[in-house]
JSON list of C-alpha atoms in Angstrom, two decimals:
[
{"chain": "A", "resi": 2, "resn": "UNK", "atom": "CA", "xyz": [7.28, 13.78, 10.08]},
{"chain": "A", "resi": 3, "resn": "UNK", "atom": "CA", "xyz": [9.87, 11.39, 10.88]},
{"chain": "A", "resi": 4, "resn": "UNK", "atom": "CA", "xyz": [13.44, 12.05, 9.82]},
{"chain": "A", "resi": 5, "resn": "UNK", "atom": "CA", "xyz": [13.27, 8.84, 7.32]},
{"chain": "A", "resi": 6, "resn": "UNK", "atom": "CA", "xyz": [10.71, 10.51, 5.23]},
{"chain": "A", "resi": 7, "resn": "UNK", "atom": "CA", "xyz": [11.19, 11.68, 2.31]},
{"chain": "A", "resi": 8, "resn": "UNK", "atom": "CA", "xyz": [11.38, 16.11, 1.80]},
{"chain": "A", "resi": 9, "resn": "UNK", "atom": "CA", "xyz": [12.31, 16.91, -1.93]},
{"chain": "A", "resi": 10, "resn": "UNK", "atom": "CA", "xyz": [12.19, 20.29, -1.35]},
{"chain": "A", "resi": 11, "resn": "UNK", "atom": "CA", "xyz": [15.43, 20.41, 1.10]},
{"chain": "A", "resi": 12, "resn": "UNK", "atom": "CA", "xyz": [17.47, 18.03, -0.85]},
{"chain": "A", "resi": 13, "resn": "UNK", "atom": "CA", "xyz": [19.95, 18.78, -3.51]},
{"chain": "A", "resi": 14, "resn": "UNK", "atom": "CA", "xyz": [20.96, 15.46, -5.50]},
{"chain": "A", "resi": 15, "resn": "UNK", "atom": "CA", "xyz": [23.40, 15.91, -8.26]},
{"chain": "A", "resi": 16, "resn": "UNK", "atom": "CA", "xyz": [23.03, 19.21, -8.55]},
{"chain": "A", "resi": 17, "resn": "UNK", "atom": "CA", "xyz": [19.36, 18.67, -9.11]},
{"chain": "A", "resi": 18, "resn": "UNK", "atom": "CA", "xyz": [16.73, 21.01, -7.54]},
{"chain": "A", "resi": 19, "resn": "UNK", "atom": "CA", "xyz": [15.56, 18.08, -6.47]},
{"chain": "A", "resi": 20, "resn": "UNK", "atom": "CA", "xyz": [15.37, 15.08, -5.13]},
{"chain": "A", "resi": 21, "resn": "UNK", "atom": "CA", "xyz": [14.00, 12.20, -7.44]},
{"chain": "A", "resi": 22, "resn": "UNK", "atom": "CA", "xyz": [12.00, 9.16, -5.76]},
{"chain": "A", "resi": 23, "resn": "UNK", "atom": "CA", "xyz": [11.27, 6.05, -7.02]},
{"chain": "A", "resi": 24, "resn": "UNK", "atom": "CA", "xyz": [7.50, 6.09, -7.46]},
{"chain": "A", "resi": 25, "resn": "UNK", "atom": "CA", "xyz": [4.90, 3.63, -9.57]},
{"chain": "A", "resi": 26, "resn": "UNK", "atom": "CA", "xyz": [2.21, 5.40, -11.68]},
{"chain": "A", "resi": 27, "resn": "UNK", "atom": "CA", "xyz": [1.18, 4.88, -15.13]},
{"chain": "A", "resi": 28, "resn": "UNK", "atom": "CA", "xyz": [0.32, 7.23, -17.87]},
{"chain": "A", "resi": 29, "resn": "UNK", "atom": "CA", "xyz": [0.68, 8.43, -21.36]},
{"chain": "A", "resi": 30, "resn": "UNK", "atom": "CA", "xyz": [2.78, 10.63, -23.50]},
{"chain": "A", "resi": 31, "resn": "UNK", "atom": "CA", "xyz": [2.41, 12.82, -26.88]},
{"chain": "A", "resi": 32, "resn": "UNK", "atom": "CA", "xyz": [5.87, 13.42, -28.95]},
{"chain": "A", "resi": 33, "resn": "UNK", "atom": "CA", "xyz": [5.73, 16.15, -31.68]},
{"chain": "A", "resi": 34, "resn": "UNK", "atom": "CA", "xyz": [4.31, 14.02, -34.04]},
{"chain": "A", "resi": 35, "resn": "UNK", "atom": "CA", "xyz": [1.24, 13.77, -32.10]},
{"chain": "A", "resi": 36, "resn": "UNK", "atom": "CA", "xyz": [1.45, 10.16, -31.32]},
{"chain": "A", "resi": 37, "resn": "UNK", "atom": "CA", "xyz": [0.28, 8.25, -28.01]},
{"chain": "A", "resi": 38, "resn": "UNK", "atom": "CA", "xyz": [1.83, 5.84, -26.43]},
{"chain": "A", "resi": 39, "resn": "UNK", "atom": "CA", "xyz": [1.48, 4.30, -22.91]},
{"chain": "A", "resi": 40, "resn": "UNK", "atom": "CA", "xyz": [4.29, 4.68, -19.81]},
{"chain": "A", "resi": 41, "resn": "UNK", "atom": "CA", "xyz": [5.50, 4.07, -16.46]},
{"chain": "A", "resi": 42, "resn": "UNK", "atom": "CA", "xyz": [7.15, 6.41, -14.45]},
{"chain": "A", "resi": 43, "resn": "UNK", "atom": "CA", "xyz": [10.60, 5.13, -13.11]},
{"chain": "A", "resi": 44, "resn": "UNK", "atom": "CA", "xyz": [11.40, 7.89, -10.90]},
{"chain": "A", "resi": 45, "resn": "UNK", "atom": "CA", "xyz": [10.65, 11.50, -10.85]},
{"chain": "A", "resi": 46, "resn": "UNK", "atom": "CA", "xyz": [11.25, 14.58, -8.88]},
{"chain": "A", "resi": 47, "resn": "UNK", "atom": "CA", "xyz": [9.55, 18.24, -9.78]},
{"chain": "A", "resi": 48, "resn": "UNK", "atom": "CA", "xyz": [11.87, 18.54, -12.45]},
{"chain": "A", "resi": 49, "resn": "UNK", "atom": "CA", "xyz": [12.70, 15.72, -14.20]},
{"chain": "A", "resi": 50, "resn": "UNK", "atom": "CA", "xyz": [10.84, 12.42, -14.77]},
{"chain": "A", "resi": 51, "resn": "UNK", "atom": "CA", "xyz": [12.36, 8.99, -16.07]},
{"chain": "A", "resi": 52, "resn": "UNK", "atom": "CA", "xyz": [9.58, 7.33, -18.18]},
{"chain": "A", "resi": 53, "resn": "UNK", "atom": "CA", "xyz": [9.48, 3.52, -19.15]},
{"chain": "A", "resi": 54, "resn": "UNK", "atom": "CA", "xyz": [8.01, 3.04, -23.04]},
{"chain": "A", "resi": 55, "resn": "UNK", "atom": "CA", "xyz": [8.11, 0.88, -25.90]},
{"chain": "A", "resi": 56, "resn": "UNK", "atom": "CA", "xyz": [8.49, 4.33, -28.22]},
{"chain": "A", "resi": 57, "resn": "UNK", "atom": "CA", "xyz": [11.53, 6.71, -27.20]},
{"chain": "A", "resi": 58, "resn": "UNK", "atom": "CA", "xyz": [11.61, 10.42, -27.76]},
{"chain": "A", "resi": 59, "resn": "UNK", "atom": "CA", "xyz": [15.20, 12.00, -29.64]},
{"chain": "A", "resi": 60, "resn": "UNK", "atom": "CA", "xyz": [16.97, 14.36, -27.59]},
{"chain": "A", "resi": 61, "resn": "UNK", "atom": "CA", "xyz": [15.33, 17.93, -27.71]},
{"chain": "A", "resi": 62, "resn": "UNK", "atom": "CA", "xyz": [11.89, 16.78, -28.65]},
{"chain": "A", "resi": 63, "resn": "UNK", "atom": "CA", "xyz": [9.32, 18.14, -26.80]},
{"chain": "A", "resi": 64, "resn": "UNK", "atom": "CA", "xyz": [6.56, 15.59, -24.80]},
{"chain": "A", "resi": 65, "resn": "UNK", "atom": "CA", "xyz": [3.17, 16.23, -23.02]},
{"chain": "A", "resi": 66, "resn": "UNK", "atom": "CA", "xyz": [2.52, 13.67, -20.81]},
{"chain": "A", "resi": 67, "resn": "UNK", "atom": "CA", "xyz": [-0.39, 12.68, -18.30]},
{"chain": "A", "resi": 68, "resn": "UNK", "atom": "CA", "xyz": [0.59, 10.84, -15.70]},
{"chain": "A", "resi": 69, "resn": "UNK", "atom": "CA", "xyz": [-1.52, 9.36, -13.26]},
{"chain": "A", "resi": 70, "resn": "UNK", "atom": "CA", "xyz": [-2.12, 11.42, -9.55]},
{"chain": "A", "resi": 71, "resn": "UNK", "atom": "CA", "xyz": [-0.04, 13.73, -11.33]},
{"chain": "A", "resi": 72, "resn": "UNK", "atom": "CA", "xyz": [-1.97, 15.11, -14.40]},
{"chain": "A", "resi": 73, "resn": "UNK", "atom": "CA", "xyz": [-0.36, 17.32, -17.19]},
{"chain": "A", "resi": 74, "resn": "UNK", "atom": "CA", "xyz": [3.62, 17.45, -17.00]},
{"chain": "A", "resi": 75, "resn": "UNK", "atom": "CA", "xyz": [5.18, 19.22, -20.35]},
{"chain": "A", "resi": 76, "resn": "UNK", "atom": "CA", "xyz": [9.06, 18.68, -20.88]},
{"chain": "A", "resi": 77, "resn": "UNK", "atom": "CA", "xyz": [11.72, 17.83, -23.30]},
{"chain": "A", "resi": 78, "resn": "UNK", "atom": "CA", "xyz": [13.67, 14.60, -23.79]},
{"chain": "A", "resi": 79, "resn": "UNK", "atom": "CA", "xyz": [17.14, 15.01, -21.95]},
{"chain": "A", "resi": 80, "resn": "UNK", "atom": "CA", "xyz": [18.20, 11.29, -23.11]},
{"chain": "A", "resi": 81, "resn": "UNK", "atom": "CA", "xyz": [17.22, 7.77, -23.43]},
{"chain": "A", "resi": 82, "resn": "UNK", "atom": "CA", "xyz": [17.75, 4.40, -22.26]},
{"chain": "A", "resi": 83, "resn": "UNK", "atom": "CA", "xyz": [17.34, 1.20, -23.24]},
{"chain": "A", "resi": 84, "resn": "UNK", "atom": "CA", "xyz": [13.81, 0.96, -21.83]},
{"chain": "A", "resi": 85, "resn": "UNK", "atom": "CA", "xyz": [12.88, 4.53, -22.50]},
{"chain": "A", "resi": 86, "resn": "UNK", "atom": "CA", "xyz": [13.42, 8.26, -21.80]},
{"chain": "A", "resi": 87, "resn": "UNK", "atom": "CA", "xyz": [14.32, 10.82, -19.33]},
{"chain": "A", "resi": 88, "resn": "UNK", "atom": "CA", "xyz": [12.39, 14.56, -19.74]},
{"chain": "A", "resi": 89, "resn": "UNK", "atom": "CA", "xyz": [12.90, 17.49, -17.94]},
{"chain": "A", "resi": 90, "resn": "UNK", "atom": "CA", "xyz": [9.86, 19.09, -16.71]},
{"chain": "A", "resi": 91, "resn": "UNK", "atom": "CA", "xyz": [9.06, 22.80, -17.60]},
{"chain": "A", "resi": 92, "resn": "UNK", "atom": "CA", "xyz": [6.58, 24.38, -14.84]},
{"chain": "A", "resi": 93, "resn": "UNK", "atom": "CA", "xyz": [6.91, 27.32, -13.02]},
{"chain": "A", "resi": 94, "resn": "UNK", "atom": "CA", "xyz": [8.29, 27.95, -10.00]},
{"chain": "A", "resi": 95, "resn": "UNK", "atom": "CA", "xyz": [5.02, 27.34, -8.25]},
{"chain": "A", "resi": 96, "resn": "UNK", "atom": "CA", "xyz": [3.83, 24.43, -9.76]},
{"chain": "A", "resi": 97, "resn": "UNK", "atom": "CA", "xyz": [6.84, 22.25, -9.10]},
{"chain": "A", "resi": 98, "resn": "UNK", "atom": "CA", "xyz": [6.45, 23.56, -5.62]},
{"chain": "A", "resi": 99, "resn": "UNK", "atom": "CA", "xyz": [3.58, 21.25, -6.04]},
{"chain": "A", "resi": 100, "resn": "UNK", "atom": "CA", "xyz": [4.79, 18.33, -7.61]},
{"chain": "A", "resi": 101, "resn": "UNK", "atom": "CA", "xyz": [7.41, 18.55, -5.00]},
{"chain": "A", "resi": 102, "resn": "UNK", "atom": "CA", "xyz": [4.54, 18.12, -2.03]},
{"chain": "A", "resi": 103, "resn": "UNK", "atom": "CA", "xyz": [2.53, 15.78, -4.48]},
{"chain": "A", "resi": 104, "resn": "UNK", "atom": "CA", "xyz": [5.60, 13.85, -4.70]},
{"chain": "A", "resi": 105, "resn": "UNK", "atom": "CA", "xyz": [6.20, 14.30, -1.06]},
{"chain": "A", "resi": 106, "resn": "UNK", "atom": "CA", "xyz": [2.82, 12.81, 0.17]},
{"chain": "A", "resi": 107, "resn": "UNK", "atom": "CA", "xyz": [2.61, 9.96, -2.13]},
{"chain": "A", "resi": 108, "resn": "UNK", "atom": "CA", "xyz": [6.04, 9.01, -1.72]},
{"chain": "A", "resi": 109, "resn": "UNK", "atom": "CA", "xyz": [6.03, 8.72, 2.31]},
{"chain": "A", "resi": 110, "resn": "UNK", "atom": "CA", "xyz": [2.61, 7.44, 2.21]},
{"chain": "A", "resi": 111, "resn": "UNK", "atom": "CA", "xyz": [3.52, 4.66, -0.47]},
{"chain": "A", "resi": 112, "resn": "UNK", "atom": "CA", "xyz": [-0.11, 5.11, -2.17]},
{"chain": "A", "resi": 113, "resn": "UNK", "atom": "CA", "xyz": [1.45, 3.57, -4.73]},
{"chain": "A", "resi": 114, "resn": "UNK", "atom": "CA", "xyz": [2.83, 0.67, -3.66]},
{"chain": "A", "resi": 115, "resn": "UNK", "atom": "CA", "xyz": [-0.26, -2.04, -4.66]},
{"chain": "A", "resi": 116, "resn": "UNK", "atom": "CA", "xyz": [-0.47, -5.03, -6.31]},
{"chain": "A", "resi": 117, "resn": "UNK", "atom": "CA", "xyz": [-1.24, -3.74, -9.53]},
{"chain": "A", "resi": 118, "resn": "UNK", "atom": "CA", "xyz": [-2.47, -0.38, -10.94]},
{"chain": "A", "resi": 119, "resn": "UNK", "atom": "CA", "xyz": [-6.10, 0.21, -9.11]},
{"chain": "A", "resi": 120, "resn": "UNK", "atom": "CA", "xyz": [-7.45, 2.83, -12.06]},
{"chain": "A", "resi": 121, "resn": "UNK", "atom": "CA", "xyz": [-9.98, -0.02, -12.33]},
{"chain": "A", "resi": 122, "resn": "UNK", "atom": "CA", "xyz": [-12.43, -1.87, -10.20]},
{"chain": "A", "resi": 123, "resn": "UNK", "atom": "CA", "xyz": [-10.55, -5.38, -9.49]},
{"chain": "A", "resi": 124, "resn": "UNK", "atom": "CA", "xyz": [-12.56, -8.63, -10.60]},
{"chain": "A", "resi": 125, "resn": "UNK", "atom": "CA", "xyz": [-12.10, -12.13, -9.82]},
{"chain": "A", "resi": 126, "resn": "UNK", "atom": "CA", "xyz": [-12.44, -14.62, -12.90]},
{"chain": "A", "resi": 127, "resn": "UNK", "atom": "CA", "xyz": [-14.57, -17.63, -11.65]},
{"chain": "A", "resi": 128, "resn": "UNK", "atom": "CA", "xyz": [-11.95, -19.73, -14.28]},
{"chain": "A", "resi": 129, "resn": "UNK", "atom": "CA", "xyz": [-8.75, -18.29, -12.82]},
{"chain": "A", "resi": 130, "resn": "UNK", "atom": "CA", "xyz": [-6.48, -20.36, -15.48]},
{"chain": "A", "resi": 131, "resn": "UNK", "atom": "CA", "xyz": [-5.06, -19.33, -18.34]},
{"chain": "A", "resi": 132, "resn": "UNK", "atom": "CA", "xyz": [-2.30, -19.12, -20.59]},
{"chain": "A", "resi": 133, "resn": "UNK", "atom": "CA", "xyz": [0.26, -16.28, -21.12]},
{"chain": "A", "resi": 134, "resn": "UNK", "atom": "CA", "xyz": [2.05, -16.15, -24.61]},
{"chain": "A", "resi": 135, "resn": "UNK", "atom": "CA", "xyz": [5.07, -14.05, -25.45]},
{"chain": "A", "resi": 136, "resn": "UNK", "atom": "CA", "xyz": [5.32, -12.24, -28.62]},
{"chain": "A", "resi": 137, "resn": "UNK", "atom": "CA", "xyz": [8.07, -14.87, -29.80]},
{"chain": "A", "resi": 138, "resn": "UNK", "atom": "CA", "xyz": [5.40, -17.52, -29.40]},
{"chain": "A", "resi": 139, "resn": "UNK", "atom": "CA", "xyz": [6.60, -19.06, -26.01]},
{"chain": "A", "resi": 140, "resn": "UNK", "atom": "CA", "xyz": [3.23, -20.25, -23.52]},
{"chain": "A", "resi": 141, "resn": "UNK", "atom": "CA", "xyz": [2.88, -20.57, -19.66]},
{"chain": "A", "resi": 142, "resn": "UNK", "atom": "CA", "xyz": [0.48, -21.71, -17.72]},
{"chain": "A", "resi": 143, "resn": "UNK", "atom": "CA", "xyz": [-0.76, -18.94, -15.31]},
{"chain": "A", "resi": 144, "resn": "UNK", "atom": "CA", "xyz": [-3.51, -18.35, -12.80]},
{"chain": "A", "resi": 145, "resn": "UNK", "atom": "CA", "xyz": [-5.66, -14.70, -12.86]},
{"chain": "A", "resi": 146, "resn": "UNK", "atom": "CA", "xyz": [-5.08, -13.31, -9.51]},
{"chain": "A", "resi": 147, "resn": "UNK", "atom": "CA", "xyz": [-7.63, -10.41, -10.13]},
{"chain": "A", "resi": 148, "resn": "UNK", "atom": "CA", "xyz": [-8.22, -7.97, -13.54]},
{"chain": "A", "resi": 149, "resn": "UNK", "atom": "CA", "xyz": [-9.43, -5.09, -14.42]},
{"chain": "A", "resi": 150, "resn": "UNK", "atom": "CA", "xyz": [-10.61, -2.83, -17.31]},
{"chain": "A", "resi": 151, "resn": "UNK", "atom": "CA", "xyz": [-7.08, -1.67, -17.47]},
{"chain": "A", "resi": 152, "resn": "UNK", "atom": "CA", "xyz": [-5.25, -5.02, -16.40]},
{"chain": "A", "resi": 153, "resn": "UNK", "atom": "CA", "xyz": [-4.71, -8.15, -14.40]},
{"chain": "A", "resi": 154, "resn": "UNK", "atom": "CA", "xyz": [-2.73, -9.55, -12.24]},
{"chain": "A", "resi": 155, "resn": "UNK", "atom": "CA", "xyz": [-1.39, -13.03, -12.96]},
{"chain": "A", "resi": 156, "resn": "UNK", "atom": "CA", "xyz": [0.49, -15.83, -10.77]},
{"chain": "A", "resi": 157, "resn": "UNK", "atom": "CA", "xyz": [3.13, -17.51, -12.68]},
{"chain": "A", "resi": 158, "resn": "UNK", "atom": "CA", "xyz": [6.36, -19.45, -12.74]},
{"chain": "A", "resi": 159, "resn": "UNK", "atom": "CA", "xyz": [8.42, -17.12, -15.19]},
{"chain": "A", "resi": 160, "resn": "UNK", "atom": "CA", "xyz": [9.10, -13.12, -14.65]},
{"chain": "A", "resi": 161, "resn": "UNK", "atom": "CA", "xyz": [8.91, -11.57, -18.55]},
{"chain": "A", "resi": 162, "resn": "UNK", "atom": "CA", "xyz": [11.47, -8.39, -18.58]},
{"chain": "A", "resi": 163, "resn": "UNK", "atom": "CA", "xyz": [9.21, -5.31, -17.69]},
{"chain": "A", "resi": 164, "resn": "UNK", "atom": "CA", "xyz": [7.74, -3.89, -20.58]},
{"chain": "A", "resi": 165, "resn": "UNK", "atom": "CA", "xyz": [7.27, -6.88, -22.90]},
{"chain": "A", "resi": 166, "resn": "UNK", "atom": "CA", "xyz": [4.40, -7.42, -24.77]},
{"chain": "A", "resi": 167, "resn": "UNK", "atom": "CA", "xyz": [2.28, -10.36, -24.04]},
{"chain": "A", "resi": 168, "resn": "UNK", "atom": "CA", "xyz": [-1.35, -11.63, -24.35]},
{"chain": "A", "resi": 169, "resn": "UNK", "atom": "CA", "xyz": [-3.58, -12.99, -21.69]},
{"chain": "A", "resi": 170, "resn": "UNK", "atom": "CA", "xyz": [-6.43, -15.00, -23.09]},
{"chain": "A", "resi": 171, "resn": "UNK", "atom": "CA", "xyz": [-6.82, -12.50, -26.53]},
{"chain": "A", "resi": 172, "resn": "UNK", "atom": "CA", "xyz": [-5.97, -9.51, -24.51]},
{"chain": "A", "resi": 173, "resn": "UNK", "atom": "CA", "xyz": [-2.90, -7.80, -25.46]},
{"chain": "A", "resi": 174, "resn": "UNK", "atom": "CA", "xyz": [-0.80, -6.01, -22.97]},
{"chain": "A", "resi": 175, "resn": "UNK", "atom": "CA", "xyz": [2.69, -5.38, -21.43]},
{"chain": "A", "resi": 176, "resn": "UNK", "atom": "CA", "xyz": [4.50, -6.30, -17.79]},
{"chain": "A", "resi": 177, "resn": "UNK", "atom": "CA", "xyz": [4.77, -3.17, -15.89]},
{"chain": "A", "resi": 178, "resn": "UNK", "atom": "CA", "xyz": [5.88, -5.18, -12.52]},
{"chain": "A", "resi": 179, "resn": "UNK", "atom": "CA", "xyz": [6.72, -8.17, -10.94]},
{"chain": "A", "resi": 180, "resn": "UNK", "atom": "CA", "xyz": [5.73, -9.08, -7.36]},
{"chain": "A", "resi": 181, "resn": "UNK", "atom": "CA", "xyz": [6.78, -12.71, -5.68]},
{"chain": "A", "resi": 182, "resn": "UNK", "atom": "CA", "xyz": [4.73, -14.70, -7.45]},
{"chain": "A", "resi": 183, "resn": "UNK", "atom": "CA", "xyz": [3.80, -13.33, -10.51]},
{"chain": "A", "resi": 184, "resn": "UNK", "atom": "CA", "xyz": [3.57, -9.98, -12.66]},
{"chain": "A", "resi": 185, "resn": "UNK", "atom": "CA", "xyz": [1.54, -7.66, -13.22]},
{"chain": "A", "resi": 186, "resn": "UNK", "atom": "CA", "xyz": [-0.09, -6.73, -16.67]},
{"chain": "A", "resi": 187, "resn": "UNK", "atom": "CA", "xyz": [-1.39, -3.49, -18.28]},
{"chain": "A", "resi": 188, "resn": "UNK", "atom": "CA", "xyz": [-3.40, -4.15, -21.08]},
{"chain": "A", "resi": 189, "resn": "UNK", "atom": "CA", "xyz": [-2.80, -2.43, -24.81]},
{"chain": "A", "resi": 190, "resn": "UNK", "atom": "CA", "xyz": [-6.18, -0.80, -24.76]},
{"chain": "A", "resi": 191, "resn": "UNK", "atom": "CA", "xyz": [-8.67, -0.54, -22.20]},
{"chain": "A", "resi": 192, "resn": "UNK", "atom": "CA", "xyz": [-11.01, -3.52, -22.29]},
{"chain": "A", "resi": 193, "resn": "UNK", "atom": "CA", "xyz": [-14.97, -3.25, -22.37]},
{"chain": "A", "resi": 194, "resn": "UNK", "atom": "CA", "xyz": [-16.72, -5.25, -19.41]},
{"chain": "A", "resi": 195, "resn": "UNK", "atom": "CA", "xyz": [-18.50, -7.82, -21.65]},
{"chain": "A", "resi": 196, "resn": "UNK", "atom": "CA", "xyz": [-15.07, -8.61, -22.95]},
{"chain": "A", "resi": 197, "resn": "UNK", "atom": "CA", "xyz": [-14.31, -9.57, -19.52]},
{"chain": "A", "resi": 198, "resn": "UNK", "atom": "CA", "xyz": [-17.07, -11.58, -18.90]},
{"chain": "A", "resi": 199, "resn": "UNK", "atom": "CA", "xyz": [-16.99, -13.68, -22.17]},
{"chain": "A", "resi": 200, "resn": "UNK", "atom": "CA", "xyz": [-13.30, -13.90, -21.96]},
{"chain": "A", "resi": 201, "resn": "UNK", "atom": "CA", "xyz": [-12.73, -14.74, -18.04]},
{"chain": "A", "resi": 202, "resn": "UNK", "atom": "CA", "xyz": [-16.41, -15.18, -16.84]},
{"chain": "A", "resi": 203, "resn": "UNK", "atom": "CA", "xyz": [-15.02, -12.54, -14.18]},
{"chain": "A", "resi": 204, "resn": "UNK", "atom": "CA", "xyz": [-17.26, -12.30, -11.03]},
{"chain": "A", "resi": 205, "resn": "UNK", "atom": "CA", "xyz": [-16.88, -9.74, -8.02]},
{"chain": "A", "resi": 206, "resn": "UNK", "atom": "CA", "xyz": [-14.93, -11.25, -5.43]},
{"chain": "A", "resi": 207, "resn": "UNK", "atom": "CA", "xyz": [-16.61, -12.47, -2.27]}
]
């Protein structure tokens, strides 16, 4: 391995454990009340994990979450942010030995640098235009790069904030990342492939 890559479990950041990286996967989290809601992880290492979410955990409060490539990660809210909350993660010795090398691989092979999140087979809408609308009412012309089941990706002039809600068409969803000419959307609930097809007319792309 070259020396640029990344090795979490010889690092010592801030008197962490270990090191945290910077890594894009999606998932969701339960609080104590037994709610859902969706996230994105900012950055995590085998023992902590920042999350980005509409709700916010209170200091203390214990969260399940499942995050994607990762699975089940259990923890407790250490503090929050403007955008969401940071958890530690409670695992054994030998399981963060494995979110260390899970962490490892994906971050030095950047699996997760794509487009947009690939959970879903990618479609191209044979009508690529649309019309994204903010929550406060404002409307842009966009153009559907591909979607999914789980979300689209859109070329636009404007960058929403990530995490804002939107709607594409009458889906409902949320920015989870910008690229250069557009963002990237996750939608609210996953969608059902005739709403695809009545909505976008989507066709496989060629």
């Amino acid at each position: 391995m070259q020396s640029a890559a990344v090795d979490l479990k010889s690092s010592r950041v801030e008197r962490r454990n270990f090191q945290r990286v910077r890594v894009k996967m999606y998932g969701r989290f339960m609080l104590e009340d037994r709610s859902e809601h969706a996230c994105q992880v900012v950055d995590m290492s085998p023992g902590n994990v920042a999350l980005r979410a509409d709700r916010v955990g209170d200091p203390g409060e214990k969260v399940i979450a499942y995050i994607d490539h990762i699975g089940r990660v259990e923890g407790v809210v250490t503090r929050t942010m403007q955008d969401g909350f940071a958890m530690t993660v409670i695992a054994s010795d030998r399981k963060k030995d494995k979110l260390a090398a899970q962490l490892t691989w994906l971050a030095n092979k950047h699996e997760l640098d794509l487009p947009e999140d690939r959970r879903h087979e990618r479609v191209a809408p044979r009508n690529p235009s649309s019309v994204l609308v903010l929550t406060d009412g404002r409307q842009y012309p966009c153009r559907i790069i591909d979607l999914s089941l789980s979300g689209a990706a859109v070329e636009i002039d404007v960058k929403p904030a990530l995490g804002v809600q939107v709607t594409l068409g009458t889906m409902r969803g949320q920015v989870v990342r910008h690229f250069e000419d557009g963002v990237a959307l996750e939608f609210a609930v996953i969608q059902r492939p005739e709403t695809l097809e009545t909505e976008f007319s989507s066709s496989r792309p060629s």
